[in-house]
Tab-separated table of C-alpha atoms in Angstrom:
chain	number	residue	atom	x	y	z
A	1294	LYS	CA	23.545	-50.126	-4.062
A	1295	LEU	CA	25.459	-47.663	-1.863
A	1296	LEU	CA	24.659	-44.817	-4.270
A	1297	GLN	CA	20.960	-45.717	-4.130
A	1298	MET	CA	21.030	-45.706	-0.305
A	1299	GLU	CA	22.752	-42.297	-0.274
A	1300	THR	CA	20.184	-40.736	-2.621
A	1301	THR	CA	17.310	-42.214	-0.594
A	1302	TYR	CA	18.821	-40.869	2.626
A	1303	SER	CA	19.396	-37.405	1.130
A	1304	LYS	CA	15.776	-37.288	-0.124
A	1305	GLU	CA	14.459	-38.231	3.311
A	1306	LEU	CA	16.718	-35.636	4.924
A	1307	ALA	CA	15.495	-32.963	2.482
A	1308	ASN	CA	11.849	-33.832	3.196
A	1309	THR	CA	12.478	-33.701	6.929
A	1310	SER	CA	14.299	-30.386	6.597
A	1311	ALA	CA	11.513	-28.866	4.489
A	1312	ALA	CA	8.876	-30.071	6.936
A	1313	LEU	CA	10.867	-28.713	9.865
A	1314	GLN	CA	11.255	-25.334	8.165
A	1315	ARG	CA	7.554	-25.242	7.375
A	1316	THR	CA	6.607	-25.981	10.989
A	1317	THR	CA	8.998	-23.392	12.394
A	1318	TRP	CA	7.678	-20.858	9.873
A	1319	GLU	CA	4.083	-21.547	10.910
A	1320	ALA	CA	5.033	-21.277	14.594
A	1321	LEU	CA	6.753	-17.934	13.922
A	1322	LYS	CA	3.688	-16.672	12.046
A	1323	LYS	CA	1.420	-17.763	14.880
A	1324	THR	CA	3.653	-16.069	17.456
A	1325	ILE	CA	3.706	-12.763	15.554
A	1326	HIS	CA	-0.034	-12.738	14.842
A	1327	GLY	CA	-0.907	-13.721	18.414
A	1328	THR	CA	1.351	-11.068	19.883
A	1329	ILE	CA	-0.036	-8.277	17.695
A	1330	ASN	CA	-3.631	-9.370	18.421
A	1331	ARG	CA	-3.072	-9.307	22.206
A	1332	LEU	CA	-1.237	-5.967	22.152
A	1333	ASN	CA	-2.650	-3.082	24.206
A	1334	PRO	CA	-1.081	-0.401	26.424
A	1335	GLN	CA	-1.087	-2.663	29.490
A	1336	THR	CA	0.450	-5.705	27.773
A	1337	LEU	CA	3.000	-3.826	25.684
A	1338	LYS	CA	6.032	-4.400	27.903
A	1339	PRO	CA	5.692	-8.172	28.478
A	1340	LEU	CA	4.710	-8.871	24.871
A	1341	ILE	CA	7.706	-6.979	23.500
A	1342	SER	CA	10.121	-9.192	25.402
A	1343	GLY	CA	8.365	-12.301	24.118
A	1344	LEU	CA	8.339	-10.992	20.569
A	1345	LEU	CA	12.027	-10.114	20.641
A	1346	GLN	CA	12.828	-13.727	21.511
A	1347	ALA	CA	11.288	-14.871	18.223
A	1348	ASN	CA	13.309	-14.875	15.016
A	1349	LEU	CA	12.111	-11.463	13.830
A	1350	LEU	CA	14.684	-11.223	11.066
A	1351	ARG	CA	13.122	-14.243	9.429
A	1352	GLY	CA	9.555	-13.043	10.048
A	1353	ARG	CA	10.051	-9.332	9.396
A	1354	GLY	CA	7.719	-9.348	6.389
A	1355	ILE	CA	4.928	-10.976	8.368
A	1356	LEU	CA	5.496	-8.553	11.241
A	1357	ALA	CA	5.301	-5.533	8.913
A	1358	LYS	CA	2.188	-6.841	7.148
A	1359	THR	CA	0.443	-7.679	10.418
A	1360	LEU	CA	1.245	-4.282	11.938
A	1361	LEU	CA	-0.019	-2.398	8.874
A	1362	LYS	CA	-3.209	-4.425	8.794
A	1363	ALA	CA	-3.770	-4.003	12.534
A	1364	GLY	CA	-3.105	-0.251	12.319
A	1365	THR	CA	-5.647	0.102	9.540
A	1366	VAL	CA	-8.309	-2.005	11.245
A	1367	SER	CA	-8.033	-0.393	14.683
A	1368	PRO	CA	-6.666	3.157	14.485
A	1369	SER	CA	-7.221	3.679	18.214
A	1370	TYR	CA	-4.323	1.284	18.921
A	1371	THR	CA	-1.974	3.038	16.493
A	1372	PRO	CA	0.104	4.643	19.287
A	1373	VAL	CA	0.668	1.199	20.815
A	1374	TYR	CA	1.720	-0.297	17.464
A	1375	ALA	CA	4.038	2.664	16.864
A	1376	ALA	CA	5.621	2.152	20.287
A	1377	LEU	CA	6.179	-1.510	19.423
A	1378	VAL	CA	7.816	-0.551	16.127
A	1379	ALA	CA	10.007	2.003	17.936
A	1380	VAL	CA	11.274	-0.572	20.433
A	1381	ILE	CA	11.880	-3.205	17.769
A	1382	SER	CA	13.537	-0.621	15.525
A	1383	SER	CA	15.953	0.307	18.304
A	1384	LYS	CA	17.089	-3.338	18.458
A	1385	LEU	CA	16.686	-4.239	14.759
A	1386	PRO	CA	16.687	-1.068	12.609
A	1387	GLU	CA	16.048	-2.932	9.361
A	1388	ILE	CA	12.618	-3.969	10.639
A	1389	GLY	CA	11.674	-0.379	11.423
A	1390	GLU	CA	12.849	0.645	7.967
A	1391	LEU	CA	10.808	-2.132	6.349
A	1392	VAL	CA	7.640	-1.170	8.235
A	1393	LEU	CA	8.147	2.482	7.323
A	1394	THR	CA	8.812	1.696	3.655
A	1395	ARG	CA	5.766	-0.526	3.358
A	1396	MET	CA	3.671	2.087	5.133
A	1397	ILE	CA	4.713	4.781	2.662
A	1398	VAL	CA	3.945	2.495	-0.279
A	1399	GLN	CA	0.554	1.650	1.214
A	1400	PHE	CA	-0.218	5.346	1.818
A	1401	ARG	CA	0.686	6.186	-1.792
A	1402	ARG	CA	-1.518	3.368	-3.040
A	1403	CYS	CA	-4.483	4.462	-0.910
A	1404	TYR	CA	-3.974	8.137	-1.761
A	1405	SER	CA	-3.850	7.504	-5.500
A	1406	ARG	CA	-7.018	5.379	-5.284
A	1407	SER	CA	-8.752	8.051	-3.154
A	1408	ASP	CA	-9.247	5.486	-0.392
A	1409	LYS	CA	-9.753	7.918	2.493
A	1410	GLY	CA	-10.005	5.242	5.180
A	1411	GLY	CA	-6.762	3.536	4.221
A	1412	ALA	CA	-4.931	6.805	3.664
A	1413	LEU	CA	-6.124	8.126	7.022
A	1414	GLY	CA	-4.987	4.967	8.790
A	1415	MET	CA	-1.550	5.100	7.194
A	1416	ALA	CA	-1.237	8.858	7.807
A	1417	LEU	CA	-2.085	8.397	11.492
A	1418	PHE	CA	0.393	5.537	11.777
A	1419	LEU	CA	3.073	7.602	10.017
A	1420	GLY	CA	2.370	10.478	12.390
A	1421	GLN	CA	2.756	8.210	15.407
A	1422	LEU	CA	6.012	6.787	14.029
A	1423	MET	CA	7.216	10.346	13.595
A	1424	ASN	CA	6.272	11.089	17.225
A	1425	GLN	CA	8.156	7.967	18.366
A	1426	GLY	CA	11.258	9.004	16.438
A	1427	VAL	CA	11.197	6.136	13.949
A	1428	ALA	CA	10.330	8.413	11.016
A	1429	HIS	CA	12.020	11.729	10.431
A	1430	GLU	CA	9.917	14.864	10.748
A	1431	LEU	CA	10.627	15.741	7.109
A	1432	LEU	CA	8.509	12.759	6.094
A	1433	GLY	CA	5.587	14.215	8.039
A	1434	LEU	CA	6.171	17.611	6.508
A	1435	GLN	CA	6.235	16.103	3.022
A	1436	LEU	CA	2.962	14.366	3.828
A	1437	VAL	CA	1.381	17.615	5.011
A	1438	THR	CA	2.658	19.422	1.916
A	1439	LEU	CA	1.146	16.728	-0.311
A	1440	LEU	CA	-2.207	17.007	1.433
A	1441	LEU	CA	-2.182	20.811	1.349
A	1442	GLU	CA	-1.617	20.784	-2.420
A	1443	ASP	CA	-4.910	18.945	-2.867
A	1444	VAL	CA	-7.275	20.664	-0.429
A	1445	ASP	CA	-10.225	18.495	-1.485
A	1446	THR	CA	-8.590	15.471	0.113
A	1447	ASP	CA	-9.839	15.147	3.655
A	1448	VAL	CA	-7.306	12.772	5.182
A	1449	GLY	CA	-6.642	14.533	8.478
A	1450	VAL	CA	-2.981	14.057	9.317
A	1451	ARG	CA	-3.148	16.661	12.077
A	1452	LYS	CA	-4.900	14.171	14.317
A	1453	GLY	CA	-1.994	11.756	14.525
A	1454	GLY	CA	1.338	13.413	14.201
A	1455	GLY	CA	2.467	16.844	14.922
A	1456	ASP	CA	3.871	16.528	18.376
A	1457	GLY	CA	7.329	15.787	17.018
A	1458	VAL	CA	7.555	18.666	14.531
A	1459	SER	CA	10.108	21.253	15.555
A	1460	ALA	CA	10.027	24.950	14.791
A	1461	ASP	CA	12.676	24.418	12.092
A	1462	GLY	CA	10.387	21.931	10.378
A	1463	VAL	CA	7.511	24.409	10.304
A	1464	GLU	CA	9.811	27.047	8.790
A	1465	ILE	CA	10.782	24.610	6.035
A	1466	VAL	CA	7.161	24.218	4.922
A	1467	VAL	CA	6.387	27.927	5.173
């Protein structure tokens, strides 16, 4: 009888734990989505502090996915999203690396499919991350080299990132 009570108690505890994890996960998702949706140049500073209080290590995948989607949907806010990634990356570098890695994969996917809209969005975002210092300038130069090899592709990286390229970087390409 004691064994039966212990197994019943452990099952109830497991169900409670799973439900608790599910609710905290949903709350984290809601916090990340809500923060990214309300983000603009005026609300950047207060929203960053609120976002850093959330468990970003647990929700880093959702944060990266939401930022990439938001950057693609509204390219005019790309500098704001890049500034958010730069601040978060200074505190938690693995999140900046994840966003950058997923962005490169997404750019490759869009470029190989000849999806100009998606490739342009990712190229602009990459350029802004390069300007913010999250991405190295060699990444931008590799991107420009790739686009110059195929002149027919009209992606337009010059619009988004070029402010952070040094004279040494230009000499590398030339």
